[in-house]
Amino acid sequence: MPLSLPKLYPITDARITGLSHAEQVERLAAGGATFIQLREKIASPRDFYQSAVEAMKVARRLGVQIIINDRVDIAIAVAADGAHLGQDDLPPERVRALLGDSRIIGYSTHNLKQALEADFAPVDYIAVGPVFQTSTKEKPDPVVGLATLGEIKRRISKPLVAIGGITLDRAQEVVRAGADSLAIISDLYRAGDIAERASEFLNLL
Ligand code: 3NM
């Protein structure tokens, strides 16, 4: 059965927020988020594992699904709901073998060719980005734009997650262009009240 994604897909960022992953999950869930990615680009694997354990406790208490970015080993170790892979991570086929059929696998793509390939890979959703310019990701790929996002949507069958530079102001146009879900980092944390910002997105969408 195809995965049904909520419209808002928040991604944690300990650097921007200065908060633990668990605390971010708590606040995002308070704003209505039900599907959250833990992304950690600084901490050691041991520290990420430990903070993911804490975040999983919060998530289970609040009924939130957790996807672990990049680290399939940590996704397995903390019994997360799935893993999100980049183009340089382990191949999706191998990750599917490791995670089994019941767990969610997401896959980042950055152009039409990659997205078309991803549609045949054993993954549950396809992320496309950066839709707009972003300063959150180091060395981002070239901006994809809304026209290409729309073309990708028309040519793939899997759920499409848009990512990169998406703000509350631009959320509706990204959905109109074809995104099933919006993955967001900085705009959730800029305003200060994380729960309120998450609920603003959900109310709008
Ligand atoms: N991946 P913000 S863009 C993590 O293009 C990430 O695949 C991207 O953060 C991609 O919402 C990006 O602050 C950063 O722009 C998203």
Coordinates of N, CA and C in Angstrom, one line a residue, residues 41-199:
K41 N 24.2 16.1 11.7 CA 25.4 16.2 10.8 C 26.7 16.5 11.6
I42 N 26.5 16.7 13.0 CA 27.7 17.1 13.8 C 28.1 16.0 14.8
A43 N 27.1 15.5 15.5 CA 27.4 14.6 16.7 C 28.0 13.3 16.2
S44 N 28.8 12.6 17.0 CA 29.3 11.3 16.7 C 28.2 10.3 16.6
P45 N 28.4 9.2 15.9 CA 27.4 8.2 15.9 C 26.9 7.7 17.3
R46 N 27.8 7.7 18.2 CA 27.4 7.3 19.6 C 26.4 8.3 20.2
D47 N 26.8 9.6 20.0 CA 25.9 10.6 20.6 C 24.6 10.7 19.8
F48 N 24.7 10.5 18.5 CA 23.4 10.5 17.7 C 22.5 9.4 18.2
Y49 N 23.1 8.2 18.3 CA 22.4 7.1 18.8 C 21.7 7.4 20.1
Q50 N 22.5 7.9 21.1 CA 21.9 8.2 22.4 C 20.8 9.2 22.3
S51 N 21.0 10.3 21.5 CA 19.9 11.3 21.5 C 18.7 10.7 20.7
A52 N 18.9 9.8 19.8 CA 17.8 9.2 19.0 C 17.0 8.3 20.0
V53 N 17.7 7.6 20.9 CA 16.9 6.8 21.9 C 16.0 7.6 22.7
E54 N 16.5 8.8 23.1 CA 15.6 9.7 23.9 C 14.5 10.2 23.0
A55 N 14.8 10.6 21.8 CA 13.7 11.1 20.9 C 12.7 10.0 20.6
M56 N 13.1 8.8 20.5 CA 12.1 7.7 20.3 C 11.2 7.5 21.4
K57 N 11.7 7.7 22.7 CA 10.8 7.6 23.8 C 9.7 8.7 23.8
V58 N 10.1 9.9 23.4 CA 9.1 11.0 23.3 C 8.1 10.6 22.1
A59 N 8.7 10.2 21.0 CA 7.8 9.9 19.9 C 6.8 8.8 20.1
R60 N 7.3 7.8 20.8 CA 6.3 6.7 21.1 C 5.2 7.1 22.0
R61 N 5.6 8.0 23.0 CA 4.6 8.5 23.9 C 3.6 9.4 23.2
L62 N 4.0 10.1 22.2 CA 3.1 11.0 21.5 C 2.6 10.5 20.2
G63 N 2.9 9.3 19.8 CA 2.4 8.7 18.6 C 2.9 9.3 17.3
V64 N 4.2 9.7 17.4 CA 4.9 10.3 16.2 C 5.8 9.2 15.6
Q65 N 5.8 9.2 14.2 CA 6.7 8.4 13.5 C 8.0 9.1 13.3
I66 N 9.1 8.3 13.5 CA 10.5 8.8 13.4 C 11.2 8.2 12.2
I67 N 11.8 9.0 11.4 CA 12.7 8.6 10.3 C 14.1 9.1 10.6
I68 N 15.1 8.2 10.5 CA 16.5 8.6 10.8 C 17.2 8.9 9.5
N69 N 17.8 10.1 9.4 CA 18.5 10.5 8.2 C 19.9 9.8 8.1
D70 N 20.2 9.2 7.0 CA 21.5 8.7 6.6 C 21.8 7.3 7.3
R71 N 21.7 7.3 8.6 CA 22.2 6.2 9.4 C 21.3 5.1 9.6
V72 N 21.4 4.1 8.7 CA 20.5 2.9 8.7 C 20.8 2.1 10.0
D73 N 22.1 2.1 10.4 CA 22.4 1.3 11.6 C 21.7 1.9 12.8
I74 N 21.7 3.2 12.9 CA 21.0 3.9 14.0 C 19.5 3.7 13.9
A75 N 18.9 3.7 12.7 CA 17.5 3.5 12.6 C 17.1 2.1 13.1
I76 N 18.0 1.1 12.8 CA 17.7 -0.3 13.3 C 17.9 -0.3 14.8
A77 N 19.0 0.3 15.3 CA 19.3 0.2 16.7 C 18.3 0.8 17.6
V78 N 17.6 1.9 17.1 CA 16.6 2.5 18.0 C 15.2 2.1 17.6
A79 N 15.1 1.1 16.7 CA 13.7 0.7 16.2 C 12.9 1.9 15.7
A80 N 13.5 2.7 14.9 CA 12.8 3.8 14.3 C 11.8 3.3 13.2
D81 N 11.0 4.2 12.8 CA 10.0 3.8 11.8 C 10.5 3.7 10.4
G82 N 11.7 4.3 10.2 CA 12.4 4.2 8.9 C 13.6 5.0 8.8
A83 N 14.2 5.0 7.6 CA 15.5 5.7 7.3 C 15.3 6.5 6.1
H84 N 16.0 7.6 6.0 CA 16.0 8.5 4.8 C 17.4 8.5 4.2
L85 N 17.5 8.1 3.0 CA 18.8 8.0 2.3 C 19.1 9.1 1.3
G86 N 20.4 9.5 1.2 CA 20.8 10.4 0.2 C 21.4 9.6 -0.9
Q87 N 21.8 10.3 -2.0 CA 22.3 9.6 -3.2 C 23.7 8.9 -2.9
D88 N 24.4 9.4 -1.8 CA 25.7 8.8 -1.5 C 25.6 7.7 -0.3
D89 N 24.4 7.5 0.2 CA 24.3 6.5 1.2 C 24.2 5.1 0.6
L90 N 24.0 4.1 1.5 CA 23.8 2.7 1.0 C 22.7 2.6 0.0
P91 N 22.9 1.7 -1.0 CA 21.8 1.6 -2.1 C 20.5 1.2 -1.4
P92 N 19.4 1.7 -1.9 CA 18.1 1.4 -1.4 C 17.8 -0.1 -1.3
E93 N 18.2 -0.8 -2.3 CA 18.0 -2.3 -2.3 C 18.6 -3.0 -1.1
R94 N 19.8 -2.5 -0.8 CA 20.5 -3.1 0.4 C 19.8 -2.7 1.7
V95 N 19.3 -1.4 1.7 CA 18.7 -0.9 2.9 C 17.3 -1.6 3.1
R96 N 16.6 -1.9 2.0 CA 15.4 -2.6 2.1 C 15.6 -4.0 2.7
A97 N 16.7 -4.6 2.3 CA 17.0 -6.0 2.8 C 17.3 -5.9 4.3
L98 N 17.9 -4.8 4.7 CA 18.3 -4.7 6.1 C 17.0 -4.3 7.0
L99 N 16.2 -3.4 6.4 CA 15.1 -2.9 7.2 C 13.8 -3.8 7.1
G100 N 13.7 -4.6 6.1 CA 12.4 -5.3 5.9 C 11.4 -4.5 5.3
D101 N 10.2 -5.1 5.0 CA 9.2 -4.4 4.3 C 8.3 -3.5 5.1
S102 N 8.3 -3.7 6.4 CA 7.4 -2.9 7.2 C 7.9 -1.5 7.6
R103 N 9.3 -1.3 7.3 CA 9.8 0.0 7.7 C 9.8 1.0 6.4
I104 N 9.8 2.2 6.7 CA 9.7 3.3 5.7 C 11.1 3.6 5.2
I105 N 11.3 3.7 3.9 CA 12.6 4.2 3.3 C 12.2 5.4 2.4
G106 N 12.9 6.5 2.7 CA 12.8 7.7 1.9 C 14.1 7.9 1.2
Y107 N 14.0 8.6 0.0 CA 15.2 8.7 -0.9 C 15.3 10.1 -1.4
S108 N 16.4 10.8 -1.2 CA 16.6 12.1 -1.7 C 17.1 12.1 -3.2
T109 N 16.4 13.0 -4.0 CA 16.8 13.1 -5.4 C 16.9 14.6 -5.7
H110 N 17.7 15.0 -6.7 CA 17.9 16.4 -7.0 C 17.7 16.8 -8.4
N111 N 17.1 15.9 -9.2 CA 16.8 16.2 -10.6 C 15.8 15.1 -11.1
L112 N 15.3 15.4 -12.3 CA 14.3 14.5 -12.9 C 14.9 13.1 -13.1
K113 N 16.1 13.0 -13.6 CA 16.7 11.6 -13.8 C 16.7 10.8 -12.5
Q114 N 17.2 11.4 -11.5 CA 17.3 10.7 -10.2 C 15.9 10.3 -9.7
A115 N 15.0 11.2 -9.9 CA 13.6 10.9 -9.4 C 13.0 9.8 -10.1
L116 N 13.2 9.7 -11.4 CA 12.7 8.6 -12.2 C 13.3 7.3 -11.8
E117 N 14.6 7.3 -11.5 CA 15.3 6.1 -11.1 C 14.7 5.7 -9.7
A118 N 14.5 6.7 -8.9 CA 14.0 6.4 -7.5 C 12.6 5.8 -7.5
D119 N 11.9 6.1 -8.6 CA 10.5 5.6 -8.6 C 10.5 4.0 -8.8
F120 N 11.6 3.5 -9.3 CA 11.8 2.1 -9.5 C 12.5 1.4 -8.3
A121 N 13.0 2.2 -7.4 CA 13.8 1.7 -6.3 C 12.8 1.3 -5.2
P122 N 13.2 0.4 -4.3 CA 12.3 -0.1 -3.3 C 12.3 0.9 -2.1
V123 N 11.7 2.1 -2.4 CA 11.6 3.2 -1.4 C 10.1 3.6 -1.4
D124 N 9.7 4.2 -0.3 CA 8.3 4.5 0.0 C 8.0 6.0 -0.4
Y125 N 8.9 6.9 -0.4 CA 8.7 8.2 -0.9 C 10.0 8.8 -1.5
I126 N 9.8 9.8 -2.3 CA 10.9 10.4 -3.0 C 10.9 11.9 -2.6
A127 N 12.1 12.3 -2.1 CA 12.3 13.7 -1.8 C 13.0 14.4 -3.0
V128 N 12.6 15.6 -3.3 CA 13.1 16.3 -4.4 C 13.6 17.7 -3.9
G129 N 14.8 18.1 -4.1 CA 15.3 19.4 -3.7 C 16.7 19.7 -4.1
P130 N 17.2 20.9 -3.9 CA 16.4 21.9 -3.2 C 15.4 22.6 -4.1
V131 N 14.2 22.7 -3.7 CA 13.2 23.4 -4.5 C 13.5 24.9 -4.6
F132 N 14.0 25.5 -3.5 CA 14.4 26.9 -3.5 C 15.8 26.9 -2.9
Q133 N 16.4 28.1 -3.0 CA 17.8 28.2 -2.4 C 17.7 27.9 -0.9
T134 N 18.7 27.2 -0.4 CA 18.8 26.9 1.1 C 20.1 27.2 1.6
S135 N 20.2 27.6 2.8 CA 21.5 27.7 3.4 C 21.7 26.7 4.6
T136 N 20.7 25.8 4.7 CA 20.8 24.8 5.8 C 21.7 23.7 5.4
K137 N 21.6 23.3 4.1 CA 22.4 22.1 3.7 C 23.7 22.6 3.1
E138 N 24.8 21.9 3.5 CA 26.1 22.2 3.0 C 26.2 21.6 1.6
K139 N 26.8 22.4 0.7 CA 26.9 22.0 -0.7 C 25.6 21.5 -1.3
P140 N 24.6 22.3 -1.3 CA 23.3 21.8 -1.9 C 23.5 21.6 -3.5
D141 N 22.7 20.8 -4.0 CA 22.6 20.7 -5.5 C 22.0 21.9 -6.1
P142 N 22.0 22.1 -7.4 CA 21.4 23.3 -8.0 C 19.9 23.3 -7.7
V143 N 19.3 24.5 -7.6 CA 17.9 24.6 -7.3 C 17.1 23.9 -8.4
V144 N 16.1 23.2 -7.9 CA 15.2 22.4 -8.8 C 14.1 23.3 -9.4
G145 N 13.5 24.1 -8.5 CA 12.4 25.0 -9.0 C 11.0 24.3 -9.1
L146 N 10.0 25.1 -9.2 CA 8.6 24.6 -9.1 C 8.2 23.9 -10.4
A147 N 8.7 24.4 -11.5 CA 8.3 23.8 -12.8 C 8.8 22.4 -12.9
T148 N 10.1 22.2 -12.5 CA 10.7 20.8 -12.6 C 10.0 19.9 -11.5
L149 N 9.7 20.5 -10.3 CA 9.0 19.7 -9.3 C 7.7 19.2 -9.9
G150 N 7.0 20.1 -10.6 CA 5.7 19.7 -11.2 C 5.9 18.6 -12.2
E151 N 6.9 18.7 -13.0 CA 7.2 17.7 -14.1 C 7.5 16.3 -13.4
I152 N 8.3 16.4 -12.3 CA 8.6 15.1 -11.6 C 7.4 14.5 -11.0
K153 N 6.5 15.3 -10.5 CA 5.3 14.8 -9.9 C 4.4 14.1 -10.9
R154 N 4.4 14.6 -12.1 CA 3.6 14.0 -13.2 C 4.2 12.7 -13.7
R155 N 5.5 12.5 -13.5 CA 6.1 11.3 -14.1 C 6.5 10.3 -13.1
I156 N 6.3 10.5 -11.8 CA 6.5 9.4 -10.8 C 5.2 9.0 -10.2
S157 N 5.2 7.8 -9.6 CA 4.0 7.3 -9.0 C 4.1 7.4 -7.4
K158 N 5.3 7.5 -6.9 CA 5.5 7.5 -5.4 C 5.2 8.9 -4.8
P159 N 4.8 8.9 -3.5 CA 4.6 10.2 -2.9 C 5.9 11.1 -3.0
L160 N 5.6 12.4 -3.2 CA 6.7 13.3 -3.4 C 6.8 14.3 -2.3
V161 N 8.0 14.3 -1.7 CA 8.3 15.3 -0.6 C 9.2 16.4 -1.2
A162 N 8.8 17.6 -1.1 CA 9.6 18.7 -1.5 C 10.4 19.2 -0.4
I163 N 11.7 19.6 -0.7 CA 12.6 20.1 0.4 C 13.5 21.2 -0.1
G164 N 13.9 22.1 0.8 CA 14.9 23.1 0.4 C 14.3 24.5 0.3
G165 N 14.5 25.3 1.3 CA 14.2 26.7 1.2 C 12.7 27.0 1.3
I166 N 11.9 26.0 1.8 CA 10.4 26.2 1.8 C 10.1 26.9 3.1
T167 N 9.3 28.0 2.9 CA 8.8 28.8 4.1 C 7.3 28.8 4.1
L168 N 6.8 29.3 5.2 CA 5.3 29.4 5.3 C 4.7 30.1 4.1
D169 N 5.4 31.2 3.8 CA 4.9 32.1 2.7 C 4.8 31.3 1.3
R170 N 5.7 30.4 1.1 CA 5.8 29.7 -0.2 C 5.2 28.3 -0.1
A171 N 4.7 27.9 1.0 CA 4.2 26.5 1.2 C 3.1 26.1 0.2
Q172 N 2.1 27.0 0.1 CA 1.0 26.7 -0.8 C 1.4 26.5 -2.2
E173 N 2.3 27.3 -2.7 CA 2.7 27.2 -4.1 C 3.4 25.9 -4.4
V174 N 4.2 25.4 -3.4 CA 4.9 24.2 -3.5 C 3.9 23.0 -3.6
V175 N 2.9 23.1 -2.7 CA 1.9 22.0 -2.8 C 1.1 22.1 -4.1
R176 N 0.8 23.3 -4.6 CA 0.1 23.4 -5.9 C 1.0 22.9 -7.0
A177 N 2.3 23.0 -6.9 CA 3.2 22.5 -7.9 C 3.2 21.0 -8.0
G178 N 2.8 20.3 -6.9 CA 2.7 18.9 -6.9 C 3.3 18.1 -5.7
A179 N 3.8 18.9 -4.7 CA 4.3 18.2 -3.5 C 3.2 17.6 -2.7
D180 N 3.4 16.3 -2.3 CA 2.5 15.7 -1.3 C 2.8 16.1 0.1
S181 N 4.0 16.4 0.3 CA 4.4 16.7 1.7 C 5.6 17.7 1.6
L182 N 5.7 18.6 2.6 CA 6.8 19.6 2.7 C 7.8 19.2 3.8
A183 N 9.1 19.0 3.4 CA 10.1 18.8 4.5 C 10.8 20.1 4.8
I184 N 10.8 20.5 6.0 CA 11.2 21.8 6.4 C 12.1 21.8 7.6
I185 N 13.2 22.6 7.5 CA 14.1 22.8 8.6 C 14.0 24.2 9.1
S186 N 14.7 25.1 8.5 CA 14.9 26.4 9.2 C 13.7 27.2 9.4
D187 N 12.7 27.2 8.5 CA 11.5 28.0 8.8 C 10.7 27.6 10.0
L188 N 10.9 26.4 10.4 CA 10.2 25.9 11.6 C 10.8 26.5 12.9
Y189 N 12.1 26.8 12.8 CA 12.9 27.2 14.0 C 13.2 28.7 14.1
R190 N 13.0 29.4 12.9 CA 13.4 30.8 12.9 C 12.5 31.6 13.9
A191 N 11.2 31.3 13.9 CA 10.3 32.2 14.6 C 10.4 32.1 16.1
G192 N 11.0 31.1 16.6 CA 11.1 30.9 18.1 C 10.2 29.9 18.7
D193 N 8.9 30.1 18.5 CA 7.9 29.1 19.0 C 7.7 28.0 18.0
I194 N 8.4 26.9 18.2 CA 8.4 25.8 17.3 C 7.0 25.2 17.1
A195 N 6.3 24.9 18.2 CA 5.0 24.3 18.1 C 4.0 25.2 17.4
E196 N 4.1 26.5 17.6 CA 3.2 27.4 16.9 C 3.5 27.4 15.4
R197 N 4.8 27.5 15.1 CA 5.1 27.5 13.6 C 4.6 26.2 12.9
A198 N 4.8 25.1 13.6 CA 4.4 23.8 13.0 C 2.9 23.8 12.8
S199 N 2.1 24.4 13.8 CA 0.7 24.4 13.6 C 0.2 25.4 12.6

